[in-house]
Amino acid sequence: MLALVRGPALAVVTLPVSILLFTLSLVSIVLLPIGVGVVTTPPTQQAVRWYANQRRRLVREWGGLEVPEPYRPLPRRPHSGIVGQVERCTLLLKDPATWRDMVWLPADMTAGFVTALLPPMLPINHQLTKAMLEPTREMLLTQRVEQLYETRHDAVDSSAAELRRIERDLHDGAQARLVAMGMSLGTIEALIEHDPAKAKQMIAQARENSAEALTELRDLVRGIHPPVLAERGLPDALRALALRMPVPVEEDIELPGRFDEPVETAVYFAVSELLTNAAKHAEPTKVWLDVLYVADESAGGDSRIRVTVTDDGKGGASLDAGSGLQGVQRRLAQFDGVLALSSPSGGPTMATLEVPAPLA
């Protein structure tokens, strides 16, 4: 019965929209040599991709078939002006998925229109769309290589930034105190016979400097790899983290054992950032931390840690450029992890991360 409604409705949309987008795309490409196409091609292709994604969504909702997006990611920091326009146009035209969309549009306005118009043939329309819009094996491999290149690049940048932070903290903190303590000890050595009272006062000051230097070194080590994480494992480390938050955190943590140290560290600091962001920006009265282990026993399946941080604050959090949560994304991407965010204005905010994590 639904096919009697869905089919004709899809046919009414398919014919004019496919013809319009195909015509605009073709004209834009033809106008590339005189420069006009450089301006018109990017918005036209974005419209084509939006339309193709809507059809992928319908295939999923009506036919239960998943059709992943095959598009290569565009640069996160595009150039401005004509340089950025040329760069964007070039990247779009180099993407094989752009040309697959161009081939799909004529098929959609012909075979797609006919199969949509005849309700018994509507399933053929779901299969045709999937076959022409899903990524090929080569495209999936290319996407994977590009993703690995991007995460490796981010990992190198993160490591370099972390080294610079450690060097700066050592130079400005513990190192300065130790140097001052060494100078004080030299002065004490000269004063100990002539002015014992002054020497005693400087010894007390040196003891205080040594204690402060030790505290700073411990804080620095904790920032690299928290001792509680090494000694007691991820569940207890996350519970300790929740207890230190300035707002009440209700935690439910179910993990079966230990994981590789880099994975535990990545999850720990990601959760720390999420909890800190919630307490600092969302103005919540309560935060919920749920951590569980999802074991996938199928062939080739990935078992993973799933963490959800929910708060009842004001919402409005974002993963856009400039957001601190992008650092969490980059940290997780090094392990093929992902971060999803739902934060409507007015709240609540729910951040979910997943990281592949075989048991150690």
XYZ file of C-alpha atoms in Angstrom:
360
model
C 0.000 0.000 0.000
C 2.852 2.356 0.867
C 4.427 1.667 -2.515
C 1.312 3.083 -4.215
C 2.026 6.423 -2.509
C 5.807 6.391 -2.358
C 6.398 5.388 -5.971
C 4.466 8.165 -7.742
C 5.683 10.752 -5.214
C 9.282 9.744 -5.910
C 8.660 9.813 -9.663
C 7.289 13.362 -9.480
C 10.483 14.501 -7.746
C 12.948 12.323 -9.656
C 12.322 13.568 -13.198
C 12.546 17.374 -12.779
C 15.245 17.410 -10.089
C 17.518 14.929 -11.871
C 17.139 16.761 -15.196
C 17.819 20.132 -13.564
C 20.891 19.002 -11.624
C 22.346 17.086 -14.566
C 21.876 20.085 -16.866
C 23.418 22.522 -14.385
C 26.354 20.179 -13.750
C 27.008 19.697 -17.445
C 26.836 23.414 -18.198
C 29.156 24.222 -15.280
C 31.757 21.734 -16.487
C 31.532 23.044 -20.057
C 32.119 26.580 -18.758
C 35.276 25.609 -16.857
C 37.714 26.724 -19.604
C 36.450 30.329 -19.462
C 36.485 30.430 -15.649
C 32.745 30.621 -15.042
C 32.593 26.928 -14.207
C 35.130 27.399 -11.413
C 32.523 29.497 -9.610
C 29.416 27.475 -10.508
C 30.722 23.904 -10.235
C 31.232 23.731 -6.427
C 27.706 24.841 -5.439
C 26.207 22.718 -8.215
C 28.062 19.619 -7.067
C 27.126 20.304 -3.466
C 23.480 20.342 -4.566
C 23.986 17.046 -6.428
C 25.557 15.489 -3.349
C 22.726 16.703 -1.155
C 20.190 15.164 -3.546
C 22.145 11.892 -3.748
C 22.339 11.738 0.036
C 18.574 12.186 0.272
C 18.157 9.212 -2.045
C 20.596 7.195 0.055
C 18.449 8.028 3.078
C 15.269 6.886 1.296
C 16.944 3.625 0.271
C 17.828 3.035 3.921
C 14.380 3.978 5.266
C 12.252 2.329 2.562
C 14.396 -0.614 1.569
C 16.540 -1.272 4.629
C 19.718 -1.040 2.528
C 22.758 0.912 3.701
C 24.434 3.088 1.063
C 27.538 4.747 2.587
C 28.705 8.121 1.311
C 31.671 7.715 -1.054
C 32.865 11.322 -1.085
C 36.403 12.327 -0.277
C 36.668 14.837 2.582
C 37.230 18.449 1.616
C 40.008 20.396 3.398
C 39.165 21.499 6.927
C 40.977 24.797 6.442
C 40.232 25.902 2.859
C 41.937 28.894 1.330
C 39.876 32.024 0.853
C 39.134 33.942 -2.323
C 39.718 32.678 -5.852
C 42.509 30.327 -4.687
C 40.096 28.534 -2.383
C 37.458 28.416 -5.134
C 39.875 26.814 -7.602
C 41.113 24.375 -4.944
C 37.574 23.317 -4.030
C 36.553 22.908 -7.673
C 39.658 20.832 -8.425
C 39.128 18.519 -5.466
C 35.489 17.967 -6.399
C 36.359 17.117 -9.991
C 39.149 14.745 -8.922
C 36.761 12.814 -6.711
C 35.515 9.672 -8.559
C 32.236 9.924 -6.634
C 31.470 13.203 -8.471
C 31.506 11.400 -11.822
C 29.502 8.454 -10.469
C 26.835 10.971 -9.427
C 26.934 12.429 -12.936
C 26.337 8.976 -14.417
C 23.590 8.228 -11.894
C 21.529 11.349 -12.704
C 20.620 10.297 -16.296
C 19.853 6.793 -15.043
C 17.687 8.271 -12.308
C 15.723 10.466 -14.721
C 15.025 7.498 -17.019
C 15.085 4.044 -15.421
C 14.620 5.564 -11.971
C 11.566 7.507 -13.117
C 9.958 4.456 -14.758
C 10.563 2.102 -11.816
C 9.265 4.702 -9.363
C 6.155 5.299 -11.463
C 5.237 1.608 -11.342
C 4.787 0.637 -7.660
C 5.551 -3.100 -8.154
C 8.950 -2.095 -9.577
C 9.828 0.245 -6.693
C 12.247 -2.303 -5.096
C 14.213 -2.269 -8.361
C 14.573 1.519 -7.912
C 16.057 0.883 -4.340
C 18.541 -1.668 -5.871
C 19.469 0.613 -8.827
C 20.191 3.552 -6.527
C 22.328 1.412 -4.231
C 24.326 -0.074 -7.093
C 25.128 3.324 -8.610
C 25.621 5.412 -5.462
C 27.469 3.102 -3.088
C 31.279 3.371 -3.001
C 33.292 0.842 -4.983
C 35.981 -1.288 -3.367
C 38.653 0.985 -4.819
C 36.913 4.058 -3.405
C 36.670 2.449 0.044
C 40.375 1.604 -0.037
C 41.212 5.155 -1.100
C 39.070 6.567 1.709
C 40.823 4.283 4.184
C 44.283 5.335 2.984
C 43.327 9.018 3.195
C 41.897 8.503 6.680
C 45.086 6.766 7.828
C 47.186 9.559 6.327
C 45.073 12.176 8.097
C 45.190 10.405 11.464
C 48.941 9.854 11.156
C 49.384 13.541 10.391
C 47.239 14.466 13.402
C 49.166 12.021 15.595
C 52.479 13.594 14.605
C 51.095 17.091 15.256
C 49.665 16.017 18.623
C 52.937 14.370 19.649
C 54.939 17.463 18.682
C 52.531 19.716 20.604
C 52.721 17.432 23.632
C 56.530 17.485 23.563
C 56.506 21.279 23.369
C 54.117 21.426 26.338
C 56.334 19.112 28.400
C 59.455 21.114 27.526
C 57.707 24.387 28.422
C 56.360 23.026 31.713
C 59.749 21.622 32.673
C 61.561 24.845 31.743
C 59.131 27.216 33.440
C 58.312 25.035 36.444
C 60.419 22.275 37.963
C 63.655 23.194 36.170
C 63.498 26.819 37.343
C 62.864 25.715 40.921
C 65.716 23.196 40.856
C 68.112 25.825 39.477
C 67.039 28.260 42.195
C 67.480 25.518 44.796
C 71.017 24.813 43.549
C 71.911 28.501 43.820
C 70.435 28.622 47.319
C 72.514 25.624 48.405
C 75.645 27.392 47.163
C 74.747 30.468 49.201
C 73.963 28.318 52.238
C 77.376 26.687 52.002
C 79.009 30.147 52.180
C 76.777 31.346 55.046
C 76.706 28.291 57.268
C 79.780 29.336 59.291
C 79.326 33.126 59.338
C 75.514 33.463 59.557
C 73.914 30.192 60.723
C 70.500 31.822 61.258
C 70.348 33.067 57.676
C 71.610 29.710 56.432
C 68.853 27.937 58.396
C 66.236 30.240 56.887
C 67.521 29.517 53.354
C 67.541 25.761 54.048
C 63.832 25.972 54.897
C 63.233 27.876 51.683
C 65.195 25.279 49.695
C 63.128 22.495 51.275
C 59.933 24.314 50.245
C 61.256 24.739 46.676
C 62.121 21.054 46.457
C 58.594 20.090 47.586
C 57.021 22.412 45.013
C 59.305 21.049 42.275
C 58.301 17.493 43.210
C 54.610 18.451 43.062
C 55.067 20.025 39.626
C 56.905 16.946 38.358
C 54.121 14.705 39.638
C 51.524 16.894 37.922
C 53.556 16.750 34.722
C 53.773 12.953 34.873
C 50.053 12.769 35.619
C 49.415 14.771 32.446
C 51.410 12.250 30.417
C 50.069 9.064 32.003
C 48.041 9.278 35.233
C 49.478 6.979 37.942
C 45.993 5.779 38.919
C 45.532 4.573 35.339
C 48.730 2.541 35.437
C 48.163 1.182 38.923
C 44.416 0.495 39.055
C 43.197 0.402 35.466
C 40.722 2.370 33.401
C 37.522 1.839 35.491
C 39.043 3.146 38.732
C 40.835 5.959 36.884
C 37.528 7.113 35.393
C 35.794 6.879 38.780
C 38.549 9.011 40.319
C 38.128 11.465 37.468
C 34.379 11.674 38.094
C 34.927 12.332 41.804
C 37.152 15.326 41.044
C 34.508 17.094 38.955
C 32.888 20.227 40.480
C 29.399 18.930 39.590
C 27.842 15.597 40.658
C 28.705 12.795 38.241
C 26.669 9.596 38.319
C 28.855 6.866 36.837
C 28.066 3.388 35.550
C 31.276 1.699 34.389
C 31.378 -1.911 33.219
C 34.709 -3.001 31.713
C 35.929 -6.613 31.837
C 39.664 -6.079 32.208
C 42.757 -4.201 31.033
C 43.352 -2.853 27.534
C 46.407 -1.686 25.643
C 47.999 1.247 27.460
C 47.672 3.752 24.561
C 43.949 2.943 24.222
C 43.331 3.353 27.958
C 45.206 6.661 27.943
C 43.248 7.956 24.934
C 39.896 7.037 26.520
C 40.924 8.538 29.870
C 41.897 11.919 28.446
C 38.893 11.966 26.081
C 36.530 11.403 29.025
C 38.431 13.999 31.043
C 37.908 16.557 28.267
C 34.207 15.711 27.911
C 33.540 15.957 31.642
C 35.534 19.175 31.946
C 33.708 20.722 28.980
C 30.344 19.786 30.468
C 31.201 21.282 33.861
C 32.796 24.406 32.401
C 30.440 25.374 29.576
C 27.067 23.632 29.979
C 26.234 24.844 33.506
C 24.678 21.476 34.401
C 23.266 20.344 37.724
C 24.241 16.737 37.033
C 26.352 14.668 34.628
C 26.006 10.982 33.755
C 29.008 8.859 32.725
C 28.258 5.456 31.184
C 31.108 3.179 30.066
C 30.653 -0.323 28.703
C 32.493 -2.895 26.630
C 30.789 -4.038 23.447
C 32.177 -7.441 22.481
C 31.803 -8.353 18.803
C 32.371 -12.078 18.385
C 31.655 -12.166 14.643
C 34.448 -12.893 12.197
C 36.503 -9.776 11.715
C 34.320 -7.817 14.140
C 35.767 -5.150 16.399
C 35.177 -5.201 20.128
C 35.134 -1.674 21.477
C 34.777 0.619 24.451
C 31.702 2.839 24.306
C 31.479 5.918 26.516
C 28.489 8.235 26.862
C 28.680 11.532 28.747
C 25.307 13.224 29.257
C 24.529 16.458 31.061
C 21.354 18.412 31.804
C 22.948 21.767 30.954
C 22.091 24.461 28.439
C 23.296 22.606 25.309
C 24.646 24.255 22.185
C 27.947 22.323 22.063
C 29.485 21.852 18.619
C 32.111 19.810 16.779
C 32.786 22.678 14.356
C 36.210 24.174 13.736
C 37.540 25.914 16.800
C 35.737 23.595 19.212
C 37.843 21.929 21.901
C 36.053 18.695 21.082
C 37.985 18.507 17.826
C 41.042 17.626 19.923
C 39.081 14.666 21.299
C 38.173 13.631 17.752
C 41.812 13.765 16.657
C 42.958 11.769 19.680
C 40.358 9.054 19.064
C 40.944 8.963 15.295
C 44.465 7.676 15.928
C 42.814 4.462 17.143
C 39.975 4.428 14.561
C 37.688 5.797 17.254
C 34.748 8.132 16.647
C 32.934 10.860 18.560
C 29.249 11.741 18.076
C 27.507 14.718 19.648
C 23.873 15.665 20.229
C 23.484 19.072 21.865
C 20.339 21.017 20.968
C 19.979 24.522 22.340
C 18.519 24.245 25.821
C 20.028 20.788 26.301
C 20.524 18.071 27.162
C 23.936 17.298 25.676
C 24.994 13.738 24.905
C 28.511 12.927 23.698
C 29.245 9.335 22.674
C 32.654 7.939 21.799
C 33.640 4.503 20.603
C 37.159 3.078 20.373
C 38.125 -0.381 19.059
C 39.715 -2.064 22.077
C 40.652 -5.753 22.187
C 41.374 -6.982 25.701
C 45.062 -6.990 26.596
